[in-house]
Structure formats: C-alpha cells, structure tokens
XYZ file of C-alpha atoms in Angstrom:
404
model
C 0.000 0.000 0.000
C 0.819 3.792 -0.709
C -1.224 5.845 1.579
C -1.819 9.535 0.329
C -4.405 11.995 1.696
C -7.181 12.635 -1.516
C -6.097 15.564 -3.004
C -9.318 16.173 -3.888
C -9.430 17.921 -0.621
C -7.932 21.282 -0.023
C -6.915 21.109 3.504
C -6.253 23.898 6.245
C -6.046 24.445 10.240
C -9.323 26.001 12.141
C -6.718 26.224 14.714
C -3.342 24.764 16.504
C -4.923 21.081 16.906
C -7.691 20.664 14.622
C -7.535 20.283 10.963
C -10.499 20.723 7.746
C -10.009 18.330 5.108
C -12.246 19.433 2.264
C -14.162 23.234 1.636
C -18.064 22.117 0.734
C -20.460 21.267 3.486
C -21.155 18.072 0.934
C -17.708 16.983 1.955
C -15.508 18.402 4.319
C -14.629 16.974 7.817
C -12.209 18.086 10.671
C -9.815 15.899 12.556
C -8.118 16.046 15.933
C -6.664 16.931 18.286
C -3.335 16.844 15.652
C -0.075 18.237 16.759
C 2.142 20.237 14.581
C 4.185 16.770 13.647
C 1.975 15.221 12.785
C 0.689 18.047 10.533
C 3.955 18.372 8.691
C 3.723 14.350 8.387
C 0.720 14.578 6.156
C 2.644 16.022 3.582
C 4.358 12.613 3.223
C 1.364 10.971 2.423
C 1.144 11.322 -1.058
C 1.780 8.317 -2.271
C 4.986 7.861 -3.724
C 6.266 5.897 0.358
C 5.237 2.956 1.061
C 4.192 1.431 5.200
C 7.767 0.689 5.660
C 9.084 4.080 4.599
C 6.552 5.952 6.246
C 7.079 4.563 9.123
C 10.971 5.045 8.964
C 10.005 9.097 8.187
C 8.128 9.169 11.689
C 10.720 7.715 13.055
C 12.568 10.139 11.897
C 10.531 12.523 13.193
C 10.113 11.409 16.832
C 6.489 10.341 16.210
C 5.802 7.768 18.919
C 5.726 4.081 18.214
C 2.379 2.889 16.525
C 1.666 6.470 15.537
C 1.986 6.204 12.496
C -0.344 3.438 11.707
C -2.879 4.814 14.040
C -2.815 8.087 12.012
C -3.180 5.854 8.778
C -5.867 3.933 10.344
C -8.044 7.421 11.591
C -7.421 8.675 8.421
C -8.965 5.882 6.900
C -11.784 5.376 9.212
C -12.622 8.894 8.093
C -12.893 7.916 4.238
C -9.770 10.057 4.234
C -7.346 8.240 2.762
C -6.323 6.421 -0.556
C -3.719 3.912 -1.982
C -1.800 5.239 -4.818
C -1.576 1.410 -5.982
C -4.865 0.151 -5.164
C -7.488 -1.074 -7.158
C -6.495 -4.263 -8.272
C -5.651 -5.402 -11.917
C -7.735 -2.977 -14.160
C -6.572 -0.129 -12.247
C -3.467 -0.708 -12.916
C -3.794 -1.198 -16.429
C -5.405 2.195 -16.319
C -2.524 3.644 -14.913
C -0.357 2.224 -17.098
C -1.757 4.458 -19.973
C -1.025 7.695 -18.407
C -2.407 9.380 -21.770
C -5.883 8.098 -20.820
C -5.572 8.895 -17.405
C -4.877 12.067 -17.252
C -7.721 12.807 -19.375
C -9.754 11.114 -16.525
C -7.967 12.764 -13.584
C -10.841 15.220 -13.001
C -13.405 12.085 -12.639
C -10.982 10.169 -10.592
C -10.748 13.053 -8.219
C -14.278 13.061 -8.019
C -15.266 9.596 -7.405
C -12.894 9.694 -4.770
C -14.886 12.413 -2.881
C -18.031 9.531 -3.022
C -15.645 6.993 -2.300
C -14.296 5.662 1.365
C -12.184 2.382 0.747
C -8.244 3.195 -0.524
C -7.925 2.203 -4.055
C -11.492 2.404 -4.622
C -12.210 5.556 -6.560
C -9.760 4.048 -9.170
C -10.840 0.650 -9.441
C -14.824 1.865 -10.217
C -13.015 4.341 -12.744
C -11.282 1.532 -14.009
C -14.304 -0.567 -14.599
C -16.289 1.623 -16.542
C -14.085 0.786 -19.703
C -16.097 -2.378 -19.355
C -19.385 -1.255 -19.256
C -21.691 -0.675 -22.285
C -24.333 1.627 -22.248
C -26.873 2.721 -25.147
C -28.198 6.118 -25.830
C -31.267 5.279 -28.152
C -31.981 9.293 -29.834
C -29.190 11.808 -31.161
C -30.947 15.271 -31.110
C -29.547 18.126 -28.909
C -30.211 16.232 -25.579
C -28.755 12.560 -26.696
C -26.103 13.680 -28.805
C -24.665 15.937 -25.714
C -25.406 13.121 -22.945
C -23.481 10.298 -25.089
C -20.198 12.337 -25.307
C -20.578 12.846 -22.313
C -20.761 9.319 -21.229
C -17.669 8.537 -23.413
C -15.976 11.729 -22.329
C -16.077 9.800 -18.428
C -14.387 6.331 -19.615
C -17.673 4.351 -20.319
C -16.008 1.784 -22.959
C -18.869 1.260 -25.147
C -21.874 3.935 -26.322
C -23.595 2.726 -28.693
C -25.790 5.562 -30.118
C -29.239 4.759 -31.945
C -31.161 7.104 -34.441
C -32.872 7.321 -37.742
C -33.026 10.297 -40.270
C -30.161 13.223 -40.973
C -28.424 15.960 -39.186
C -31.184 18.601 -39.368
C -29.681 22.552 -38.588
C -31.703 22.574 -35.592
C -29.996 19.423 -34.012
C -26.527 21.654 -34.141
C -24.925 21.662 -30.148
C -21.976 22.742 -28.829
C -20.657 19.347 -27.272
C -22.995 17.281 -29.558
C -23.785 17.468 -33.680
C -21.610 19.862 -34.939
C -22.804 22.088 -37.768
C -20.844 20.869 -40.667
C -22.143 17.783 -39.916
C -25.604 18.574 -41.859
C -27.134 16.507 -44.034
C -25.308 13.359 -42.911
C -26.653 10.296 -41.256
C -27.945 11.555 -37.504
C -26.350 7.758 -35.989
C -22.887 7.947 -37.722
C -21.985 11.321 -36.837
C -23.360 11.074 -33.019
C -21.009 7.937 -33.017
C -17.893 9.891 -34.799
C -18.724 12.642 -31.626
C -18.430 9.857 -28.759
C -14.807 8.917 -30.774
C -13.454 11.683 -30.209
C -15.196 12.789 -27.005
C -14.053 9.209 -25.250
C -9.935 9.586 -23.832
C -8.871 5.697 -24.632
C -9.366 3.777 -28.353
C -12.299 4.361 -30.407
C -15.181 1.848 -28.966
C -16.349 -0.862 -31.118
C -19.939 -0.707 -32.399
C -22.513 -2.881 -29.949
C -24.200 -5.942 -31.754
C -27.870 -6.305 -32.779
C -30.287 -8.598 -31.755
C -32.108 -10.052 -34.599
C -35.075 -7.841 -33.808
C -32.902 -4.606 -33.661
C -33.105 -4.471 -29.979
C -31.232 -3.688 -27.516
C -28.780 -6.000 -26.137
C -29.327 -7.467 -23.180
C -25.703 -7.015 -22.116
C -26.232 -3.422 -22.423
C -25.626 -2.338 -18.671
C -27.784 0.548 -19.322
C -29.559 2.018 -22.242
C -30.958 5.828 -22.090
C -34.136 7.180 -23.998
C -33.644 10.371 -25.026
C -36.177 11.093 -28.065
C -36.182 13.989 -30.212
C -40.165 13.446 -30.550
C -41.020 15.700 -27.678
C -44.407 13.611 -27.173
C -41.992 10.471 -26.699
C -40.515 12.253 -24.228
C -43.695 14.200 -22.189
C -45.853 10.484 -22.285
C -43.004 7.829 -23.061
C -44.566 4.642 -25.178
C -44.188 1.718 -22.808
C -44.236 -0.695 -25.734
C -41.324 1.435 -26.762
C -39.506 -0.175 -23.634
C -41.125 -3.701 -23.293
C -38.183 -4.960 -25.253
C -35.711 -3.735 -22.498
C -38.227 -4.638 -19.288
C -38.680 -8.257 -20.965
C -34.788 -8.806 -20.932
C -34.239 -6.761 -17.384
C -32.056 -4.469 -18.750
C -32.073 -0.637 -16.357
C -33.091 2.095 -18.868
C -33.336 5.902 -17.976
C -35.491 8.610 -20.172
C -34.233 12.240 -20.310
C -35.701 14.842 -23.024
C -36.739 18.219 -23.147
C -40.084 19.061 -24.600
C -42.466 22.444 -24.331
C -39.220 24.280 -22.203
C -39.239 21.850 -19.782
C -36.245 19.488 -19.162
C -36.725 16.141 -17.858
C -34.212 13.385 -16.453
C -36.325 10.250 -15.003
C -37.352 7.516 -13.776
C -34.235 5.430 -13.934
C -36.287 2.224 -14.364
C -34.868 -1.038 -12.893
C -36.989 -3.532 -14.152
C -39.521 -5.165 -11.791
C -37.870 -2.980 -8.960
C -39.078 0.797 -9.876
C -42.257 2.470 -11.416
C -41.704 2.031 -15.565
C -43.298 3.940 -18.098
C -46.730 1.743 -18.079
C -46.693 2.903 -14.429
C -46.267 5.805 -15.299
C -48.911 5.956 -18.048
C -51.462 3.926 -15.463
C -50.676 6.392 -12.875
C -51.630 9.795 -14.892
C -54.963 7.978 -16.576
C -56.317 7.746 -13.055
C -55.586 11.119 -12.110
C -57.059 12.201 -15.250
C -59.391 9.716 -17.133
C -58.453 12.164 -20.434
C -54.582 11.599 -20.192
C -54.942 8.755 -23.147
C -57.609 10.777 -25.311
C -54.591 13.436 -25.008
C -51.792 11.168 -25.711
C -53.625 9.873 -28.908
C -54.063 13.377 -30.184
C -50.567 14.569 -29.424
C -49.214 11.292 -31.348
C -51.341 11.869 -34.064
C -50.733 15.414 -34.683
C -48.052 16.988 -36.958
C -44.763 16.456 -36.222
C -42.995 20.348 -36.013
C -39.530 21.286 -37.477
C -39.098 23.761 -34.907
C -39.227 21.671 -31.234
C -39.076 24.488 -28.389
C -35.650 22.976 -26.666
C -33.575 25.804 -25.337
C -29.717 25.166 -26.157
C -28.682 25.800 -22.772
C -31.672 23.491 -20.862
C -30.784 20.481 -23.476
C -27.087 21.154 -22.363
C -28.533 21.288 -18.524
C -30.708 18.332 -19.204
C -27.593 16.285 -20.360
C -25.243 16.697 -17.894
C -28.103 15.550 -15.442
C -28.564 12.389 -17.011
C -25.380 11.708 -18.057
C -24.504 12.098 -13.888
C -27.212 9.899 -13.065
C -26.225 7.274 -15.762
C -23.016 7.486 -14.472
C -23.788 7.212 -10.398
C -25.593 3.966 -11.586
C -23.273 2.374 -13.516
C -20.812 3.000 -10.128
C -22.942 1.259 -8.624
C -25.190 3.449 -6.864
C -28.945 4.120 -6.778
C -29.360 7.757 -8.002
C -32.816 9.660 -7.158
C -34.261 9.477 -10.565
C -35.132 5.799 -9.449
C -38.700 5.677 -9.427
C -38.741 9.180 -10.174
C -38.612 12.095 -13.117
C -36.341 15.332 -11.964
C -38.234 18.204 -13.914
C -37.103 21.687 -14.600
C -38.856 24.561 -16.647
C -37.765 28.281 -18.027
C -37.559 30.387 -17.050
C -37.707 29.749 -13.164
C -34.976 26.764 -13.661
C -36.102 25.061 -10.709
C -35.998 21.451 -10.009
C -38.738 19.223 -8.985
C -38.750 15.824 -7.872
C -42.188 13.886 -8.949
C -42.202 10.619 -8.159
C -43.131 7.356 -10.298
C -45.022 4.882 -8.159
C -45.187 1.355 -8.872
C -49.061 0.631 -10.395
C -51.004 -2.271 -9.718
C -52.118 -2.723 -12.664
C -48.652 -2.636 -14.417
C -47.864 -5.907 -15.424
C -43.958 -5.091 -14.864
C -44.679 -6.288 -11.187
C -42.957 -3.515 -9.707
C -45.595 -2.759 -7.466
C -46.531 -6.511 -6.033
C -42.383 -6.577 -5.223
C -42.786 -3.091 -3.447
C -45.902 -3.990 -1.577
C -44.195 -7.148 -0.585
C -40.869 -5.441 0.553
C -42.706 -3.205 2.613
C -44.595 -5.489 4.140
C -40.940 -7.657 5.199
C -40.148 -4.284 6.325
C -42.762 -3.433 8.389
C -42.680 -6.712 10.388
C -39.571 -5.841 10.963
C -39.872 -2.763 12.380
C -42.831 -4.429 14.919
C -40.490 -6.949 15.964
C -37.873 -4.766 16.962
C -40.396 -2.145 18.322
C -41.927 -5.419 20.777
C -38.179 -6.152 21.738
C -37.944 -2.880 23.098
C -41.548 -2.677 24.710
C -42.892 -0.047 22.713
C -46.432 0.409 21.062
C -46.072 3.219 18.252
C -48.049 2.174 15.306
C -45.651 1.883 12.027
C -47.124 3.565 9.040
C -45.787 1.848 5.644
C -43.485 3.984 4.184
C -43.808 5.002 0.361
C -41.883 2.448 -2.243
C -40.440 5.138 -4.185
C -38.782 6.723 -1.424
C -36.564 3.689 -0.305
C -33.279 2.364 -2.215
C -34.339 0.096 -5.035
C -32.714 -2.978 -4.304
C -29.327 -3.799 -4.873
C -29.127 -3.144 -8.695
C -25.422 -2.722 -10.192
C -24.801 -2.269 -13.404
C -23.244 -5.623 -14.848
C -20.072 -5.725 -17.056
C-alpha cells in the first residue's frame, strides 16, 4: 500500500490542533486533536512511500511508536485516505496508460470524494471501460449526454437514431454544424470517438429484432419526438423490461427538461406505471396522448440550447452514479425543470397495480418484510407506536449494479 491523503481535498487548520479536510459542506470533515508533527507528516502521504518508509520518516521525526499506523488507520476510518496502488488489476492497467488517465484525472478526483475504501475511486473508474451503455436518440439532448458518457471512460456507447443531421440538431458538445445533411447515428457515433480519452469503442451488436442488447448495462431514452418524451410509449420499452435491462429517459419538450425515472426492471415504477398512474388522475390523459401522437410532427421543437445542455449533464450524472454502482434519485422518479424559473422538482413514479412489470406486487411485498420488521424490533424494546408503511419510491431500489 501507498497511503496519500485525496487531493481532492484542499486542507487547512481552524486552529493549533484541529484540521479541515475538504471546503463544501457536501464533503468536508475536521480531525483532531493533531499536533504540529503530525501536521507536517501529512505532507508525506502522497503516495509515492510505502508502510515501511513511512514509518521510517516518523521515526525520523520522533512520532511515537504505533503512531503512524494509528494516524493511517483514523485517516482511513474517516474515508480520508487512498492507496496510490490500489485497485487491483484494471486499475493498474489504467494507470499504465497515463495518456488516458490524465484525461480522466478530473473524474478520478471526483469519485474519490463519493468513495471511502483506498484504491477504490480508481478501481470503479477503471471498470467503466467495461461497461456498455446505449443512448437510443441523437438530437440536442442525446447527442450531448453520449459524449458525455464517453468523455467519463464508459467503454462502449452505442448511439441509436434514424433520419439526418437537421440545422436545428446543431450543439456545442454534440452534432456539430458541418455535420448537416449526414446520417444523424454515424456522426453522433464519430462525436463519442473523439469525445471518449482511450481507443475508439467498437460498435454494440444487434439482436435479430434490432433491440437492444441485453448485455447493455444501461440504455438511455432520449427522443427527439417531444411527445416520446412528455408520455413515453411503454411498448417502446417492453423490449428492455422483458430482458431486465435498467433504462433511464431524459428529453426536453415544451421548455421543460426532464431526467427520469431510472427504471430497474420489476424494482421501480416504468413507463406503463407511469402511463397507469396519470390515466387515473385524469381519465383524459390517453384521449390526449392519442391526439398529441397523431398530430403533426414540427420542425421547430421548443428545446432551449442551454436546458438540453442542462438536461444532459443531469442524465449523463445519473447514468453514471448507476453504472458506479449506486442508486441515483431518478429511481422511481422524473427530476423536472422549466424556463424560465430553472427550478428542479422531484415527482415521483409509483409502482401501479395494474402494471404488469410487477414492480408494485415486489414493493408492496418489501414493505410489508419491512414493516414486520420494524414491529419486531419495536416489541423487543416494549414499545407500542403504530408503524405507518413507508412510500416504495422513497426507499433504495434494491441492490441493482450495473453488470459488465
């Protein structure tokens, strides 16, 4: 091991014995009581000693026996502390091309701020390059989000769209304007070349039917058809929810920019949920949806350049906290934001009944598990408060991880 303090962290003293690692309330911590020593100590933790060397340094210093190690150890404890050699096998293959990691460097230094275990921001950095994620639309919200997504180290994006460039589908970070005229699919896939920092990823295979593969570890709707993307089709996804592969929408349509729900398939409300939910609440939503579907398509989609841009970089975060293995918030959920306030709203997606993705039998019957639970442990400690059953949507959903 190579302990070094993240550098992620800007660090400084509140006062003789106490030290801030980090500047953000999101992030930073203090630590102490820490004597001057052991302050100047920390500056040989940056990875380039070894335990053996550091040790010899504080014993150089007249640190007290052990002290180093129990620093290491606090430091650690405190999600402090990384290993400059961790990460096993595919991290060091990753460091090994120093061209592709210092493109990454910025990401790296990230994911170690969400990170606690030494070595660990690496290794998940590392194993995107095996992940392979579709981005099924390449207008000014799809074409952004899958450069993106290749721009981070995901190995594969597979980008999926009919027609031509069109002027209006012109974005900085996406289509670029000479690109007019071509074929929309080819030129969204020459943009994640040259957005992604290691070899240019190989195309992702059909299925016979044209669908998705179900080794995709993710695919992401992002339509151009801003009716696809106010009322998504659920036989548009049945393909994906038949084969349980996670799929997130994101679009912008009318001004309003929308990243959710991050369906996990049997777990989380899905677009039939979705569509169940909103015909209940209003018995006209499918008279409307018909009528919007049937209508003339428009040239001219109102999708401000700067809200697609915002809407991206939402999606593309949440795509990329779940492929880390994390559950972001759009799970079960669809983050919505509208000019010109630019606010962002949660609404969430429950699990229907009536959907036959089973989403909601799973939820009732986790709730349930968890509500016994909470009665037993409540009649351990001799107490009589009722337990209301808390909302599915507002728990973790599962343990879902994207697969490589």
């Amino acid at each position: 091991m190579h302990p070094m303090v993240k550098p992620a962290l800007r660090r400084g003293w509140r006062d003789l014995n106490t030290v801030q690692f980090g500047m953000t309330p999101a992030h930073a911590m203090t630590l102490g009581p820490m004597d001057t020593a052991t302050g100047s100590f920390l500056d040989l933790l940056n990875g380039t000693r070894g335990l053996d060397l550091l040790r010899a340094e504080g014993r150089r210093m007249d640190l007290p026996d052990g002290h180093v190690d129990a620093l290491l150890r606090r430091l650690a404890g405190a999600g402090l502390l990384d290993d400059a050699k961790g990460g096993g096998p595919d991290a060091e293959a990753l460091r090994n091309r120093p061209e592709v990691l210092d493109r990454l460097r910025p990401d790296l230094a990230a994911l170690s701020l969400t990170t606690s275990e030494p070595g660990e921001a690496i290794e998940r950095l590392a194993a995107r390059r095996s992940l392979r994620v579709q981005v099924r639309g390449a207008g000014r919200v799809g074409s952004a989000l899958a450069a993106l997504l290749a721009g981070a180290g995901v190995g594969v994006v597979d980008v999926r769209d009919g027609g031509q460039v069109e002027p209006w589908d012109v974005t900085p970070g996406g289509l670029p304007a000479d690109a007019v005229g071509a074929r929309r699919d080819e030129t969204a896939r020459r943009v994640v070349r040259a957005a992604a920092p290691d070899r240019a990823p190989r195309p992702a295979p059909r299925s016979p039917a044209g669908d998705a593969d179900p080794g995709f570890s993710l695919v992401v709707l992002a339509p151009r058809d801003d009716v696809a993307v106010h009322a998504p089709d659920p036989d548009t996804a049945a393909p994906l929810m038949d084969s349980g592969v996670p799929h997130l929408y994101a679009g912008v349509v009318e001004g309003t920019g929308t990243v959710g729900p991050l369906v996990l398939p049997g777990e989380t409300g899905c677009a039939g949920c979705l569509h169940r939910g909103r015909a209940e609440r209003d018995p006209t939503w499918p008279r409307l949806v018909a009528q919007w579907q049937s209508g003339r398509q428009r040239q001219g989609r109102p999708c401000d350049i700067a809200l697609a841009a915002t809407v991206a970089g939402l999606a593309a975060a949440h795509a990329l906290a779940f492929l880390d293995g994390r559950t972001p918030s759009s799970a079960g959920a669809r983050w919505e934001v509208a000019l010109p306030g630019l606010q962002w709203h949660a609404r969430p997606v429950w699990a229907h009944s009536g959907c036959p993705c089973g989403a909601a039998e799973k939820s009732h019957a986790r709730s349930a598990s968890e509500e016994d639970a909470a009665h037993e442990t409540m009649a351990e400690q001799g107490s009589s408060t009722r337990v209301g059953r808390p909302a599915a949507a507002a728990r973790p959903a599962g343990n879902w991880r994207a697969h490589v």
